[in-house]
Amino acid sequence: MLALYNTLSNRVEPFAPLAEGRVRMYTCGPTVYDYAHIGNYRTFVFADILRRHLRRSGYELRHAMNLTDVDDKTIRNAKAAGMSLTDYTDKYIAAFWEDMLILHMERPEIIARATDHIPDMVNTIQQLEERGFTYRREGSVYFRIEKFPGYGKLSKIDLSGMRPGARVDQDEYEKADVRDFVLWKAPKPDEPYWESELGPGRPGWHIECSVMATKYLGETFDIHAGGTDLVFPHHENEIAQSEALTGKPFARYWVHCEHLLVDGQKMSKSLGNYYTLRDLLGRGYSPAAIRYLLASVPHGKQLNFTLEGLQQAANAIERLENFRFRLAHSSFPEGANPEIEAKTAAFPEALRKALDDDLNTAQALGALFELVRDANTAIDKGQLCQGNVEGILRCLEDWNGIFDVLPPAEGISDLKLDATFQLSAEEIERKIQERQDARRGRNFALADQIRDALVEAGVLIEDTRDGVRWRRK
RNA sequence: GGCGCGGUACCCAAGUGGUAAGGGAGAGGUCUGCAAAACCUUUAUGCGGCGGUUCGAAUCCGCCCCGCGCCUCCA
């Protein structure tokens, strides 16, 4: 049974959805003011693995994710770029989905764009007003924290020391109490705004998640996920708004992903340790290696991102690819090795157990590599049989259904190549045959020359006991 | 200061009372005309430090040291 660390209780709890067999999950998506960075993608990979594991466990999943396309930064950057807010955010939404595709992220069932839900938000704010949870100042509407007794239950933060009236945010200095937060922001000159029953303005950040989560998932839903920095104030405020209105628990399990650090420090542009996905691809690292590294450290622990770690991830994937290649392209004796059969049969359970334990991806990796080593050892001893191959391949696919870092089993190598340099499989086979003839004639100079030429063309030659095999690098 | 995460080999990392998974790197080996690749083996009497509990502790308790995050821009 799945167990998740719940920020509400600060404990690992057994997970059971509200409705049997169905999970409703909300994750905080990006604010589309720029390209997302790899820290963002760590959190999204975590959510992706969670959703895959839920589905693999047999749950029917309804997963909603928001796109924040109106806030101070999107407005500021759009203005600086001389674009309309919509054109500007469209651009970064498109970039976001490109990145998500590159990183093999599954698309949530529901994508909710904030600016498509303005009337819903206005409506919710009006209801909060009617029930006395808000007040107005200078055209803005604020949520009054002291009206919600449960405030702080998620972050366990004690705000009693904060003084009412302190100036905190230039935009919000009219608040009655610094702990209050804005629901509806009055427009400043040159800012986009919406006409509404609340007057002209735009929504605050927190209200969008409350409104869209409730709209698509119900007043109470199962899982709310996001980065650890959102615990306070974002998620705390979501709870306040939502539960003030409904009187019911908002999300039942709050799961948060710890931050990614770069070289032991928080990423920042001024430190020069700030990476987008594009930066890393530009340096020649593969999307699979990036996804593997982001997935390999369990989400409860900070991940120290280094380029060395990325290289280690790439090497680990290569080991798996080699293993699969070896299975697919060697010949084995008939029959089946019962020991390997037993290990193969036990694997899905080992994988499930690791992931059930608060998504322990490191353990899931360990389980796979143990199987790989056992199988390789059996192959070396000539003890792995044809009857074992399919089962092992199925384990790899099973594992890859979560991690998704291995290319499709066949025909992939053709995809990762520059068409201009690409030799066809037939040409390669012919060259290899020429080299084999040369070797048989002990003309090693010619054989090596052919081999070097192939390497130059990105084709790797391996002389094995079972003959020559090749693959593209 | 409050809340939270963590300190396990050269690097990453699992392990919540029974004698240290796994990956990367290094070293040795198998194979080979030579390479390369691949594969195998190997690498922590030790788990930040000091005490304590226990037959037994990386795991439990106490004290201490160190790193990081959040505390109203933040994944």
XYZ file of C-alpha atoms (C1' of nucleotides) in Angstrom:
548
model
C 0.000 0.000 0.000
C 1.212 3.443 -0.893
C 2.390 5.668 1.943
C 3.164 9.350 1.523
C 4.817 11.928 3.728
C 2.044 14.408 4.471
C 3.138 17.930 5.341
C -0.082 18.409 7.302
C 0.906 15.785 9.861
C 4.675 15.769 9.281
C 4.425 12.019 9.052
C 4.384 9.255 6.498
C 0.759 8.144 6.227
C -0.917 5.270 4.419
C -2.660 6.630 1.372
C -6.299 5.898 0.689
C -8.291 8.037 -1.733
C -11.645 9.502 -0.828
C -13.415 7.545 -3.532
C -12.323 3.962 -3.909
C -10.184 3.389 -6.956
C -10.098 7.054 -7.996
C -7.480 9.660 -7.143
C -7.881 13.373 -7.565
C -4.648 15.294 -7.543
C -3.640 18.898 -8.025
C -0.115 20.107 -8.675
C 1.100 23.679 -8.828
C 2.406 24.336 -12.307
C 4.764 27.009 -13.555
C 4.442 30.760 -13.637
C 5.158 31.361 -17.291
C 7.325 34.446 -17.127
C 10.502 32.828 -18.462
C 11.955 29.418 -19.299
C 11.546 27.065 -16.367
C 14.772 25.924 -14.689
C 15.852 22.434 -13.701
C 14.740 23.022 -10.123
C 11.215 23.479 -11.430
C 11.617 20.298 -13.413
C 12.712 18.326 -10.416
C 9.347 19.041 -8.875
C 7.530 18.209 -12.092
C 9.432 14.940 -12.493
C 8.447 14.082 -8.943
C 4.785 14.769 -9.727
C 5.133 12.746 -12.910
C 6.488 9.750 -11.048
C 3.735 10.055 -8.488
C 1.078 10.081 -11.166
C 2.618 7.153 -13.008
C 2.854 5.136 -9.827
C -0.767 5.877 -8.949
C -1.913 4.707 -12.333
C 0.337 1.667 -12.250
C -1.282 0.861 -8.900
C -4.629 0.696 -10.641
C -6.128 4.037 -9.698
C -8.123 6.030 -12.127
C -6.442 9.416 -11.982
C -7.721 12.903 -12.449
C -4.759 15.248 -12.211
C -5.102 18.984 -12.643
C -2.254 21.432 -13.042
C -2.415 25.204 -13.289
C -0.513 27.635 -15.460
C -0.051 31.002 -13.779
C -0.171 33.444 -16.648
C -0.868 36.656 -14.792
C 1.223 38.011 -11.920
C 3.789 40.756 -11.294
C 6.546 38.990 -13.193
C 4.588 38.030 -16.274
C 3.243 41.572 -16.470
C 6.648 43.143 -15.964
C 8.410 40.889 -18.491
C 5.685 41.197 -21.106
C 5.937 44.951 -20.867
C 9.730 44.816 -21.153
C 9.396 42.603 -24.226
C 6.844 44.947 -25.771
C 4.311 42.139 -26.032
C 0.777 41.715 -24.845
C 0.451 39.599 -21.734
C -1.257 36.842 -23.682
C 1.291 36.738 -26.490
C 4.087 36.762 -23.971
C 2.722 33.964 -21.806
C 1.735 31.925 -24.873
C 5.373 31.871 -25.834
C 6.537 30.511 -22.484
C 3.666 28.088 -22.207
C 4.720 26.635 -25.541
C 8.312 26.428 -24.314
C 7.141 24.729 -21.155
C 5.310 22.000 -23.050
C 8.306 21.486 -25.283
C 10.437 20.927 -22.210
C 7.847 18.631 -20.674
C 7.770 16.564 -23.834
C 11.555 16.408 -23.971
C 11.635 15.183 -20.387
C 8.954 12.571 -21.094
C 6.489 14.079 -18.693
C 2.930 12.819 -18.934
C 0.376 15.493 -19.521
C -2.043 15.975 -16.626
C -5.669 15.268 -17.455
C -6.575 18.895 -16.840
C -4.528 21.977 -17.605
C -6.023 25.124 -16.115
C -4.841 28.500 -17.263
C -5.460 31.231 -14.703
C -6.720 33.862 -17.124
C -9.342 31.425 -18.411
C -10.868 31.330 -14.937
C -11.263 34.963 -13.958
C -15.070 34.807 -13.574
C -14.756 31.721 -11.349
C -12.280 33.543 -9.160
C -14.418 36.663 -8.958
C -17.336 34.504 -7.970
C -15.377 32.788 -5.209
C -14.074 36.095 -3.875
C -17.630 37.419 -3.759
C -18.683 34.434 -1.723
C -15.814 35.035 0.669
C -16.929 38.644 0.953
C -20.471 37.623 1.742
C -19.236 35.471 4.574
C -17.112 38.201 6.046
C -13.637 36.840 5.379
C -12.466 39.835 3.385
C -12.102 43.579 3.380
C -11.418 46.168 0.727
C -8.695 48.773 0.540
C -8.101 51.098 -2.364
C -9.870 48.878 -4.843
C -8.170 45.656 -3.721
C -9.760 42.811 -1.804
C -7.835 41.123 1.012
C -8.354 37.961 2.986
C -8.528 38.550 6.721
C -6.381 35.905 8.371
C -7.810 36.296 11.861
C -11.163 35.104 10.564
C -9.712 31.697 9.824
C -8.663 29.946 13.048
C -6.838 27.081 11.342
C -4.329 29.409 9.739
C -0.812 27.977 9.994
C -1.752 24.335 10.325
C 0.173 23.298 7.242
C 3.376 25.252 7.721
C 3.198 25.290 11.546
C 4.250 28.846 11.320
C 3.664 31.173 14.223
C 2.770 34.582 12.938
C 1.877 36.085 16.282
C 5.117 38.030 16.313
C 4.309 39.868 13.115
C 2.923 43.321 13.656
C -0.168 44.567 11.948
C 0.468 47.497 9.693
C 4.105 46.810 8.892
C 5.057 47.630 5.355
C 5.963 44.447 3.562
C 5.055 44.649 -0.057
C 4.780 47.860 -1.994
C 1.635 46.584 -3.634
C -0.010 45.604 -0.415
C 0.859 48.240 2.142
C -2.744 49.012 2.758
C -3.362 45.692 4.442
C -4.902 45.800 7.898
C -2.554 43.065 9.028
C 0.687 42.004 7.328
C -0.404 38.400 7.479
C -3.378 39.095 5.250
C -3.035 38.422 1.564
C -4.578 39.825 -1.536
C -7.426 38.135 -3.397
C -8.091 40.779 -6.005
C -5.554 43.412 -6.939
C -6.582 46.865 -8.084
C -4.858 47.748 -11.360
C -1.904 50.078 -11.464
C -1.388 52.318 -14.477
C -0.386 50.401 -17.601
C -1.275 47.048 -16.127
C -3.719 44.622 -17.674
C -6.943 44.230 -15.718
C -10.347 42.644 -15.908
C -13.661 44.410 -15.306
C -15.672 42.560 -12.711
C -18.285 42.854 -10.007
C -15.359 43.474 -7.668
C -14.264 46.410 -9.748
C -11.387 46.435 -12.221
C -8.385 44.334 -11.283
C -6.642 40.997 -11.475
C -6.570 37.951 -9.246
C -3.997 37.315 -6.556
C -1.837 34.249 -6.977
C -3.293 32.063 -4.265
C -6.923 32.308 -5.285
C -6.350 30.769 -8.682
C -5.240 27.424 -7.249
C -8.103 27.265 -4.763
C -10.662 28.042 -7.417
C -9.343 25.804 -10.156
C -8.611 22.867 -7.850
C -12.130 23.037 -6.449
C -13.692 23.458 -9.861
C -12.049 20.388 -11.365
C -11.512 18.144 -8.371
C -14.208 19.058 -5.863
C -14.210 20.811 -2.510
C -12.150 18.045 -0.974
C -9.659 16.092 -3.041
C -6.871 13.638 -2.367
C -3.423 14.992 -3.147
C -1.971 18.444 -3.500
C 1.653 18.549 -4.591
C 4.285 21.178 -5.226
C 7.709 22.444 -4.304
C 8.594 22.816 -0.650
C 8.868 26.582 -0.916
C 5.150 26.749 -1.640
C 4.184 25.415 1.788
C 4.192 28.946 3.079
C 2.496 31.111 2.187
C 0.965 29.742 -1.002
C -0.500 26.471 0.203
C -1.339 27.850 3.608
C -3.352 30.565 1.908
C -5.046 28.109 -0.406
C -6.231 26.195 2.632
C -7.480 29.362 4.321
C -9.490 30.527 1.319
C -10.922 27.164 0.445
C -11.791 25.918 3.890
C -13.164 29.279 4.988
C -15.668 28.953 2.202
C -16.584 25.269 2.294
C -15.966 24.377 5.916
C -14.499 21.132 4.596
C -10.916 19.921 4.390
C -9.332 21.112 1.140
C -6.605 18.645 0.165
C -6.126 15.503 2.247
C -2.477 14.747 1.498
C -0.017 17.561 0.972
C 3.157 16.298 -0.604
C 6.141 18.526 -1.227
C 9.316 18.080 -3.169
C 12.529 19.300 -1.594
C 14.641 21.732 -3.531
C 17.314 21.074 -6.027
C 20.597 22.788 -5.158
C 23.416 23.436 -7.574
C 26.913 22.763 -6.275
C 25.510 22.854 -2.761
C 23.837 26.231 -3.117
C 20.538 27.605 -4.173
C 20.380 28.343 -7.855
C 20.629 31.979 -8.741
C 21.449 33.896 -11.836
C 23.997 36.028 -10.014
C 25.940 32.981 -8.831
C 26.090 31.662 -12.368
C 24.732 28.281 -11.306
C 21.353 28.696 -12.894
C 20.392 26.103 -15.494
C 17.429 25.784 -17.775
C 16.754 22.572 -19.631
C 17.974 24.284 -22.780
C 21.296 25.142 -21.139
C 21.973 21.517 -20.336
C 20.896 20.185 -23.709
C 23.171 22.787 -25.247
C 26.057 21.346 -23.277
C 25.371 17.972 -24.813
C 23.612 16.199 -21.963
C 20.715 13.987 -22.906
C 17.150 14.528 -21.693
C 17.171 10.976 -20.363
C 20.225 11.657 -18.187
C 18.585 14.786 -16.816
C 15.363 12.974 -16.055
C 17.255 10.095 -14.462
C 19.231 12.386 -12.198
C 16.146 14.359 -11.171
C 14.283 11.138 -10.438
C 17.081 9.274 -8.693
C 17.070 11.164 -5.411
C 13.844 10.639 -3.453
C 11.738 13.784 -3.246
C 12.024 14.217 0.507
C 15.703 14.993 0.225
C 17.416 17.939 -1.339
C 19.149 17.058 -4.568
C 22.569 18.512 -5.110
C 22.800 18.943 -8.842
C 26.260 18.818 -10.418
C 27.452 18.239 -13.950
C 29.415 15.273 -12.601
C 26.198 13.798 -11.262
C 24.615 14.301 -14.642
C 27.445 12.385 -16.281
C 27.040 9.592 -13.735
C 23.368 9.411 -14.620
C 24.196 9.205 -18.313
C 26.626 6.345 -17.634
C 24.076 4.454 -15.585
C 21.527 4.681 -18.392
C 24.106 3.436 -20.836
C 24.607 0.370 -18.704
C 20.905 -0.376 -18.929
C 20.862 0.180 -22.661
C 23.834 -2.144 -23.092
C 22.109 -4.762 -21.035
C 18.975 -4.598 -23.102
C 21.018 -4.697 -26.287
C 22.836 -7.766 -25.043
C 19.588 -9.529 -24.257
C 18.093 -8.725 -27.608
C 21.117 -9.566 -29.753
C 22.715 -12.636 -28.232
C 21.693 -16.247 -28.655
C 20.819 -18.282 -25.603
C 20.230 -21.958 -24.988
C 16.688 -23.277 -25.043
C 14.703 -23.570 -21.860
C 14.573 -21.307 -18.830
C 16.807 -20.812 -15.826
C 14.575 -21.210 -12.757
C 16.665 -18.919 -10.549
C 16.440 -16.088 -13.030
C 12.794 -16.873 -13.522
C 12.222 -16.459 -9.783
C 14.103 -13.175 -9.675
C 12.185 -11.901 -12.652
C 8.906 -12.862 -11.065
C 9.822 -11.062 -7.848
C 10.802 -7.826 -9.551
C 7.426 -6.114 -10.052
C 6.703 -6.538 -6.375
C 10.100 -5.105 -5.409
C 9.489 -2.107 -7.642
C 6.024 -1.573 -6.226
C 7.254 -1.840 -2.658
C 9.981 0.732 -3.210
C 7.601 3.241 -4.765
C 4.889 2.563 -2.222
C 7.359 3.708 0.416
C 6.881 7.432 -0.201
C 8.212 7.041 -3.741
C 11.611 5.662 -2.818
C 13.102 5.935 -6.268
C 16.636 5.181 -5.095
C 15.494 1.807 -3.868
C 13.616 1.172 -7.094
C 16.847 1.792 -8.984
C 18.685 -0.619 -6.724
C 16.132 -3.342 -7.374
C 16.549 -2.999 -11.118
C 20.328 -3.010 -11.113
C 20.416 -6.111 -8.945
C 18.360 -7.908 -11.528
C 20.635 -6.613 -14.270
C 23.738 -7.882 -12.533
C 22.227 -11.283 -11.796
C 21.185 -11.664 -15.406
C 24.560 -10.546 -16.750
C 26.312 -13.023 -14.489
C 24.057 -15.805 -15.713
C 24.768 -14.833 -19.322
C 28.511 -14.949 -18.696
C 28.180 -18.427 -17.250
C 26.037 -19.527 -20.163
C 23.188 -20.138 -17.769
C 20.679 -17.643 -19.036
C 18.205 -19.258 -21.391
C 15.998 -18.065 -24.177
C 12.973 -18.618 -21.968
C 14.230 -15.974 -19.537
C 14.656 -13.185 -22.034
C 11.095 -12.060 -22.398
C 10.516 -11.908 -18.666
C 13.581 -9.780 -18.089
C 12.665 -7.435 -20.905
C 9.248 -7.102 -19.342
C 10.868 -6.059 -16.036
C 12.849 -3.401 -17.844
C 9.721 -2.084 -19.515
C 7.857 -2.174 -16.241
C 10.554 -0.118 -14.563
C 10.777 2.186 -17.536
C 7.049 2.779 -17.272
C 7.906 4.822 -14.184
C 11.352 6.215 -14.892
C 10.961 6.532 -18.659
C 14.625 7.044 -19.509
C 15.175 4.171 -21.929
C 14.450 4.679 -25.595
C 11.933 2.391 -27.292
C 13.412 -1.071 -27.662
C 14.043 -1.068 -31.413
C 14.915 1.443 -34.032
C 15.861 4.206 -31.659
C 19.430 4.639 -32.644
C 18.280 5.874 -36.003
C 16.433 8.728 -34.360
C 19.216 10.259 -32.376
C 21.433 10.873 -35.335
C 22.094 13.735 -37.619
C 20.693 12.686 -40.930
C 23.665 14.147 -42.776
C 26.197 11.863 -41.164
C 23.982 8.907 -40.977
C 25.010 5.683 -42.605
C 22.220 3.298 -43.360
C 22.153 -0.002 -41.565
C 22.938 -1.738 -44.849
C 26.051 0.349 -45.407
C 27.213 -0.344 -41.889
C 26.645 -4.066 -42.242
C 28.612 -4.017 -45.499
C 31.536 -2.181 -43.898
C 31.554 -4.620 -41.047
C 31.628 -7.518 -43.457
C 34.580 -5.932 -45.255
C 36.351 -5.569 -41.956
C 35.628 -9.178 -41.042
C 37.080 -10.320 -44.356
C 40.173 -8.240 -43.727
C 40.537 -9.676 -40.245
C 40.236 -13.209 -41.530
C 42.963 -12.412 -44.050
C 44.992 -10.981 -41.122
C 45.047 -7.618 -42.829
C 44.643 -5.794 -39.551
C 45.715 -2.454 -40.914
C 42.754 -2.418 -43.284
C 40.435 -3.791 -40.597
C 41.414 -1.017 -38.195
C 41.039 1.574 -40.894
C 37.456 0.474 -41.521
C 36.777 0.454 -37.815
C 38.158 3.979 -37.415
C 36.044 5.201 -40.295
C 32.937 3.787 -38.700
C 33.796 5.350 -35.361
C 34.183 8.609 -37.179
C 30.674 8.156 -38.501
C 29.389 7.529 -35.003
C 29.146 3.763 -35.215
C 30.628 1.698 -32.444
C 31.987 -1.767 -33.240
C 32.074 -4.487 -30.632
C 33.720 -7.839 -31.224
C 31.972 -10.339 -29.010
C 32.042 -14.094 -28.676
C 28.856 -14.275 -30.688
C 30.213 -12.151 -33.505
C 30.404 -8.483 -34.273
C 27.721 -6.119 -33.121
C 27.379 -2.448 -33.670
C 25.389 0.447 -32.429
C 25.244 4.127 -32.921
C 26.744 6.425 -30.360
C 14.878 32.570 16.822
C 10.475 29.385 14.725
C 9.335 25.302 11.314
C 11.455 21.518 8.203
C 15.217 18.379 5.626
C 19.898 16.162 5.933
C 25.262 14.487 7.432
C 26.517 6.488 5.234
C 33.209 4.789 0.863
C 36.483 9.318 -4.036
C 31.126 11.092 -5.981
C 25.572 9.977 -5.820
C 22.640 7.019 -2.615
C 19.268 2.805 0.033
C 18.926 1.077 4.676
C 14.302 3.146 11.356
C 17.239 -2.822 16.391
C 20.156 -8.422 13.932
C 25.485 -7.506 11.849
C 26.415 -1.950 5.647
C 21.461 -2.427 -1.293
C 22.523 -0.125 -5.738
C 24.794 3.371 -9.425
C 29.166 6.236 -11.043
C 34.523 6.500 -10.744
C 39.172 3.723 -9.588
C 41.742 -1.108 -9.424
C 42.081 -6.315 -10.919
C 40.237 -9.985 -14.328
C 37.512 -12.432 -18.710
C 37.153 -11.787 -23.936
C 40.351 -9.847 -28.181
C 45.244 -9.773 -33.647
C 45.349 -5.122 -31.083
C 41.998 -1.931 -29.362
C 37.483 -0.368 -27.924
C 33.183 -1.927 -25.955
C 30.870 -5.304 -22.933
C 30.704 -8.264 -18.703
C 32.522 -10.141 -13.860
C 35.143 -9.288 -9.279
C 36.750 -5.719 -5.922
C 36.803 -1.045 -2.913
C 33.295 1.462 4.552
C 35.094 -3.738 11.112
C 32.519 1.478 9.134
C 27.505 4.980 9.043
C 29.242 13.728 11.730
C 31.209 13.571 17.304
C 30.770 11.973 22.480
C 28.022 9.374 26.006
C 23.790 5.981 27.207
C 20.031 1.793 26.598
C 20.506 -3.350 24.603
C 22.890 -9.973 23.961
C 23.180 -6.798 19.659
C 22.711 0.254 17.374
C 23.799 3.557 11.006
C 19.029 2.511 13.138
C 16.447 3.954 19.978
C 17.645 8.005 23.980
C 20.652 12.427 25.573
C 24.137 16.244 24.578
C 27.142 18.535 20.923
C 29.156 19.849 15.792
C 28.209 20.822 10.602
C 25.344 21.673 5.786
C 20.780 23.257 3.444
C 15.679 25.128 2.778
C 11.271 28.107 4.258
C 9.672 32.267 7.528
C 5.084 36.633 2.559
C 9.050 36.830 -5.552
C 10.360 31.589 -5.349
C 9.443 24.481 -7.809
